[in-house]
């Protein structure tokens, strides 16, 4: 049967979406359109329901009322959309790498790449995608409003980092495989190592999601909100003496926080607590990776010490954050707190 060429235009995003769906089904776009055309020709109908949405102008409403504008999606809805987009980007990159691997490239490194993209990373990406869909399902709509959005943003940032790194690997690895002319397949070992690191990054997302579900929306100026924040942070830590320090700080917050002036509370929310969050995140990461947590734990204790004395003294210090290392940031917090009167003399934990 003679073949003919058919050309037509469509929206770029629609084309990309269809290409991705076809790849996941093992089809080309040409095959998909051929299936559609064959079914239309055989059944003499469009093989799915086609409807037109009623015009909003046609809806009955009093003529003297202005037409209502479409509501902008909420920040939470935008986060959900971005998470869904990232899941789609990750699936696309994994599929592109896995389908581009030629059978002619052998060796342990390429076999590791094949297993990572076709099984391990694919399964973990599917797990994240399922968690995101469940998170934003209708049954959770009310519960999400009561959670800390900053923790969800942390999850979003982690997933975005995975997507970006995977995209960079795809851009370098796929051309390298296509241009490979033989030789040692171990030349692909660096790609296998980068993909294995991404697998560990996927594992880091699960504790963040648990922290989000354990979180509570922050309301500045409330001792109870700070207490919830501290308990949320302590829930995922294993180092016992850091957890004990956080419990001591929590007790101090309940006694003094509500009595602090607005400026001190604002400063604590803007600078001091974020520094504590960073140190605790670093400690949690060290614990999960099996590293020695001693140095990170000591940094956490120093930060807790500063917060304890700032809250108990109720001073009016102010500090500027910069992009230095976390330890330098904590040291700056200590120096500036002392210089501006938040701390009197040496650092000492409140008994």
Coordinates of C-alpha atoms in Angstrom, one line a residue:
X1 CA 0.0 0.0 0.0
X2 CA 1.3 3.4 -1.0
X3 CA 2.5 5.7 1.9
X4 CA 1.7 9.5 2.0
X5 CA 3.2 12.3 4.0
X6 CA 0.8 14.2 6.3
X7 CA 1.9 17.5 7.8
X8 CA 0.0 19.6 10.3
X9 CA 0.7 22.1 13.2
X10 CA 0.0 21.7 16.9
X11 CA 0.9 23.4 20.1
X12 CA 4.5 22.6 21.2
X13 CA 3.5 21.6 24.7
X14 CA 0.8 19.3 23.4
X15 CA 3.4 17.6 21.1
X16 CA 5.9 17.1 24.0
X17 CA 3.2 15.7 26.2
X18 CA 2.1 13.2 23.6
X19 CA 5.7 12.2 22.7
X20 CA 6.3 11.4 26.4
X21 CA 3.1 9.4 26.7
X22 CA 3.9 7.5 23.5
X23 CA 7.4 6.7 24.7
X24 CA 6.0 5.3 27.9
X25 CA 3.7 3.1 25.9
X26 CA 6.5 2.0 23.5
X27 CA 4.9 3.8 20.5
X28 CA 6.0 6.4 18.1
X29 CA 3.8 9.4 17.4
X30 CA 3.4 8.2 13.8
X31 CA 2.1 4.8 15.1
X32 CA -0.3 6.5 17.5
X33 CA -1.8 8.8 14.8
X34 CA -2.0 5.8 12.5
X35 CA -4.0 3.8 15.1
X36 CA -6.3 6.9 15.6
X37 CA -6.8 7.3 11.8
X38 CA -7.5 3.6 11.2
X39 CA -10.1 3.6 14.0
X40 CA -11.8 6.7 12.7
X41 CA -11.9 5.3 9.1
X42 CA -13.3 1.9 10.3
X43 CA -15.9 3.2 12.8
X44 CA -16.8 6.4 11.0
X45 CA -16.6 8.4 14.3
X46 CA -14.2 10.0 16.7
X47 CA -13.3 7.1 19.1
X48 CA -13.8 9.2 22.2
X49 CA -16.4 11.7 23.5
X50 CA -15.9 15.3 22.2
X51 CA -17.8 18.0 24.1
X52 CA -17.7 21.8 24.2
X53 CA -17.6 23.5 27.6
X54 CA -20.5 25.9 28.0
X55 CA -19.4 29.5 27.6
X56 CA -19.3 31.4 30.8
X57 CA -20.9 34.3 29.0
X58 CA -23.9 32.1 28.1
X59 CA -24.5 31.2 31.7
X60 CA -27.4 33.1 33.2
X61 CA -26.3 35.9 35.5
X62 CA -27.7 39.3 36.3
X63 CA -26.6 41.7 33.5
X64 CA -25.6 44.4 36.0
X65 CA -23.0 42.1 37.7
X66 CA -19.5 42.2 36.2
X67 CA -18.1 38.9 34.9
X68 CA -16.0 37.2 37.5
X69 CA -12.4 36.6 36.7
X70 CA -10.9 33.2 37.0
X71 CA -9.2 32.7 40.4
X72 CA -5.5 32.4 40.5
X73 CA -4.2 29.0 41.7
X74 CA -3.0 29.1 45.3
X75 CA 0.6 28.7 46.2
X76 CA -0.1 25.2 47.4
X77 CA -1.7 24.3 44.0
X78 CA 1.2 25.8 42.2
X79 CA 3.6 23.7 44.3
X80 CA 1.5 20.6 43.4
X81 CA 1.7 21.4 39.7
X82 CA 5.4 21.9 39.8
X83 CA 5.9 18.6 41.6
X84 CA 3.8 16.9 39.0
X85 CA 5.9 18.5 36.2
X86 CA 9.2 17.5 37.9
X87 CA 7.9 13.9 38.2
X88 CA 7.1 13.9 34.4
X89 CA 10.6 15.4 33.6
X90 CA 12.3 12.7 35.6
X91 CA 10.3 9.9 33.9
X92 CA 11.1 11.3 30.5
X93 CA 14.8 11.5 31.2
X94 CA 15.0 8.0 32.6
X95 CA 13.1 6.7 29.6
X96 CA 15.4 8.6 27.2
X97 CA 18.5 7.2 28.7
X98 CA 17.3 3.6 29.1
X99 CA 16.0 3.4 25.5
X100 CA 19.2 4.9 24.1
X101 CA 21.5 2.3 25.6
X102 CA 22.8 0.1 22.7
X103 CA 23.3 -3.6 23.3
X104 CA 26.8 -3.3 21.9
X105 CA 28.1 -1.5 25.0
X106 CA 28.9 -4.1 27.6
X107 CA 30.6 -4.1 31.0
X108 CA 29.6 -3.7 34.6
X109 CA 29.3 0.1 34.4
X110 CA 26.9 0.1 31.5
X111 CA 24.9 -2.8 33.1
X112 CA 24.7 -0.6 36.3
X113 CA 23.4 2.3 34.2
X114 CA 20.8 0.0 32.6
X115 CA 19.6 -1.3 35.9
X116 CA 19.5 2.1 37.5
X117 CA 17.5 3.7 34.7
X118 CA 15.3 0.8 33.9
X119 CA 14.5 -0.5 37.5
X120 CA 15.9 1.2 40.6
X121 CA 15.5 4.9 39.7
X122 CA 12.4 4.2 37.7
X123 CA 10.8 2.5 40.8
X124 CA 11.8 5.3 43.1
X125 CA 10.5 7.9 40.7
X126 CA 7.2 6.1 40.5
X127 CA 7.1 6.0 44.3
X128 CA 7.6 9.8 44.5
X129 CA 5.0 10.3 41.8
X130 CA 2.5 8.2 43.7
X131 CA 3.3 10.1 46.9
X132 CA 2.7 13.4 45.2
X133 CA -0.6 12.3 43.7
X134 CA -1.7 11.0 47.1
X135 CA -0.5 14.2 48.8
X136 CA -2.7 16.4 46.6
X137 CA -5.7 14.1 46.4
X138 CA -9.1 15.5 47.4
X139 CA -9.1 13.7 50.7
X140 CA -6.0 15.6 51.9
X141 CA -7.1 19.1 50.7
X142 CA -8.0 20.3 54.2
X143 CA -5.0 18.7 55.9
X144 CA -2.5 20.3 53.6
X145 CA -3.6 23.8 54.7
X146 CA -2.5 22.9 58.3
X147 CA 1.0 21.9 57.3
X148 CA 4.3 23.9 57.1
X149 CA 4.7 25.0 53.4
X150 CA 8.4 25.6 53.9
X151 CA 9.0 21.8 54.4
X152 CA 7.1 21.1 51.2
X153 CA 9.3 23.7 49.4
X154 CA 12.3 21.8 50.7
X155 CA 10.9 18.6 49.2
X156 CA 10.3 20.5 45.9
X157 CA 13.8 21.8 45.9
X158 CA 15.2 18.3 46.4
X159 CA 13.1 16.9 43.6
X160 CA 14.1 19.8 41.3
X161 CA 17.8 19.1 42.1
X162 CA 17.3 15.4 41.1
X163 CA 15.5 16.4 37.9
X164 CA 18.2 19.0 37.0
X165 CA 21.1 16.5 37.6
X166 CA 19.3 13.8 35.6
X167 CA 18.7 16.1 32.7
X168 CA 22.5 17.0 32.7
X169 CA 23.4 13.3 32.7
X170 CA 21.0 12.7 29.8
X171 CA 22.4 15.5 27.8
X172 CA 25.9 14.1 28.1
X173 CA 25.3 10.3 28.3
X174 CA 22.9 9.8 25.4
X175 CA 25.3 11.5 22.8
X176 CA 28.2 9.6 24.3
X177 CA 26.5 6.3 23.8
X178 CA 25.3 7.1 20.3
X179 CA 28.9 8.1 19.3
X180 CA 30.6 5.1 21.0
X181 CA 32.7 3.1 18.5
X182 CA 34.0 0.4 20.8
X183 CA 36.6 0.0 23.5
X184 CA 36.4 -0.1 27.2
X185 CA 32.8 0.1 28.5
X186 CA 34.2 1.2 31.8
X187 CA 34.5 4.7 30.3
X188 CA 30.8 5.1 31.4
X189 CA 31.6 4.4 35.1
X190 CA 31.3 8.2 36.0
X191 CA 27.7 8.2 34.7
X192 CA 26.9 5.1 36.8
X193 CA 28.3 6.8 39.8
X194 CA 26.2 10.0 39.2
X195 CA 23.1 7.9 38.7
X196 CA 23.8 6.0 41.9
X197 CA 24.1 9.3 43.8
X198 CA 20.7 10.3 42.4
X199 CA 19.3 7.1 43.9
X200 CA 20.6 8.2 47.3
X201 CA 19.0 11.6 46.7
X202 CA 15.7 9.9 46.2
X203 CA 16.1 8.2 49.5
X204 CA 16.7 11.6 51.2
X205 CA 13.2 12.8 50.1
X206 CA 11.3 10.3 52.2
X207 CA 12.3 11.9 55.6
X208 CA 11.4 15.3 54.3
X209 CA 7.9 14.1 53.4
X210 CA 7.6 12.5 56.8
X211 CA 8.6 15.9 58.4
X212 CA 6.0 17.6 56.2
X213 CA 3.2 15.3 57.5
X214 CA 4.4 15.8 61.1
X215 CA 4.6 19.6 60.6
X216 CA 2.1 22.3 61.6
X217 CA 1.6 25.7 59.9
X218 CA 3.8 28.3 61.4
X219 CA 2.2 31.3 63.0
X220 CA 4.8 33.9 64.0
X221 CA 4.7 35.0 67.6
X222 CA 3.2 31.9 69.1
X223 CA 5.2 29.8 71.6
X224 CA 3.0 26.8 70.6
X225 CA 4.0 27.2 66.9
X226 CA 7.7 27.3 67.9
X227 CA 7.2 24.2 70.0
X228 CA 5.7 22.4 67.1
X229 CA 8.6 23.5 64.9
X230 CA 11.2 22.1 67.4
X231 CA 9.3 18.8 67.9
X232 CA 9.1 18.4 64.1
X233 CA 12.8 18.9 63.7
X234 CA 13.7 16.5 66.6
X235 CA 11.4 13.8 65.3
X236 CA 13.8 12.7 62.5
X237 CA 17.1 12.9 64.5
X238 CA 18.9 10.0 66.1
X239 CA 21.6 11.8 68.1
X240 CA 20.2 11.7 71.6
X241 CA 22.0 14.6 73.2
X242 CA 20.8 17.0 70.4
X243 CA 17.2 15.8 70.9
X244 CA 17.7 16.5 74.6
X245 CA 19.0 20.0 73.8
X246 CA 16.0 20.7 71.6
X247 CA 13.7 19.6 74.5
X248 CA 15.4 22.0 76.8
X249 CA 15.0 24.8 74.3
X250 CA 11.3 23.9 73.9
X251 CA 10.8 24.2 77.6
X252 CA 12.5 27.6 77.5
X253 CA 10.3 28.7 74.6
X254 CA 7.1 27.8 76.5
X255 CA 8.3 29.9 79.5
X256 CA 9.5 33.0 77.7
X257 CA 8.6 33.2 74.0
X258 CA 5.2 34.8 74.3
X259 CA 6.7 37.6 76.4
X260 CA 9.3 38.7 73.8
X261 CA 8.8 41.9 72.0
X262 CA 7.8 41.9 68.3
X263 CA 11.3 42.9 67.1
X264 CA 13.0 40.0 68.8
X265 CA 10.4 37.5 67.6
X266 CA 10.8 38.8 64.1
X267 CA 14.5 38.6 64.2
X268 CA 14.4 35.0 65.6
X269 CA 12.0 34.0 62.9
X270 CA 14.0 35.6 60.1
X271 CA 17.5 34.6 61.1
X272 CA 18.1 32.5 64.2
X273 CA 15.6 29.7 63.6
X274 CA 16.5 29.3 59.9
X275 CA 20.2 28.8 61.0
X276 CA 19.0 26.2 63.5
X277 CA 17.0 24.5 60.7
X278 CA 20.1 24.3 58.5
X279 CA 22.3 22.8 61.2
X280 CA 19.6 20.2 62.0
X281 CA 19.2 19.3 58.4
X282 CA 22.9 18.8 58.0
X283 CA 22.9 16.5 61.1
X284 CA 20.0 14.5 59.8
X285 CA 21.7 14.1 56.4
X286 CA 24.9 12.9 58.1
X287 CA 22.9 10.4 60.2
X288 CA 21.2 9.0 57.1
X289 CA 24.4 8.7 55.2
X290 CA 26.1 6.8 58.0
X291 CA 28.7 9.6 58.5
X292 CA 30.2 10.6 61.9
X293 CA 27.6 13.1 63.2
X294 CA 29.9 14.5 65.9
X295 CA 30.9 17.8 64.1
X296 CA 27.3 18.5 62.9
X297 CA 25.9 17.7 66.3
X298 CA 28.3 20.1 68.0
X299 CA 27.2 22.8 65.5
X300 CA 23.6 22.2 66.4
X301 CA 24.4 22.5 70.1
X302 CA 26.1 25.8 69.6
X303 CA 23.1 27.2 67.7
X304 CA 20.7 25.9 70.4
X305 CA 22.9 27.6 73.0
X306 CA 22.7 31.0 71.2
X307 CA 18.9 30.7 70.8
X308 CA 18.5 29.7 74.4
X309 CA 20.2 32.8 75.7
X310 CA 18.6 35.2 73.1
X311 CA 15.2 34.0 74.2
X312 CA 16.0 34.1 77.9
X313 CA 17.6 37.5 77.8
X314 CA 15.1 39.0 75.3
X315 CA 17.7 41.3 73.7
X316 CA 17.4 43.3 70.5
X317 CA 20.2 42.0 68.3
X318 CA 20.1 42.1 64.5
X319 CA 22.3 40.2 62.1
X320 CA 22.8 39.9 58.3
X321 CA 23.1 36.5 56.7
X322 CA 25.6 35.9 53.9
X323 CA 26.5 32.9 51.7
X324 CA 29.4 31.6 53.8
X325 CA 29.7 28.1 55.1
X326 CA 27.2 26.9 57.7
X327 CA 29.9 26.8 60.5
X328 CA 30.9 30.4 59.6
X329 CA 27.3 31.4 59.7
X330 CA 26.8 30.0 63.2
X331 CA 30.1 31.6 64.4
X332 CA 28.8 35.0 63.0
X333 CA 25.5 34.4 64.8
X334 CA 27.4 33.9 68.1
X335 CA 29.7 37.0 67.6
X336 CA 26.9 39.3 66.5
X337 CA 24.7 38.2 69.3
X338 CA 27.4 38.9 71.9
X339 CA 28.4 42.3 70.3
X340 CA 24.8 43.5 70.2
X341 CA 23.9 42.5 73.7
X342 CA 21.9 39.3 73.1
X343 CA 24.6 37.4 75.0
X344 CA 26.4 38.5 78.1
X345 CA 30.0 37.2 78.0
X346 CA 30.7 33.6 77.2
X347 CA 28.1 31.1 75.8
X348 CA 26.5 29.0 78.5
X349 CA 23.5 26.8 78.3
X350 CA 20.6 27.6 80.6
X351 CA 20.2 24.9 83.3

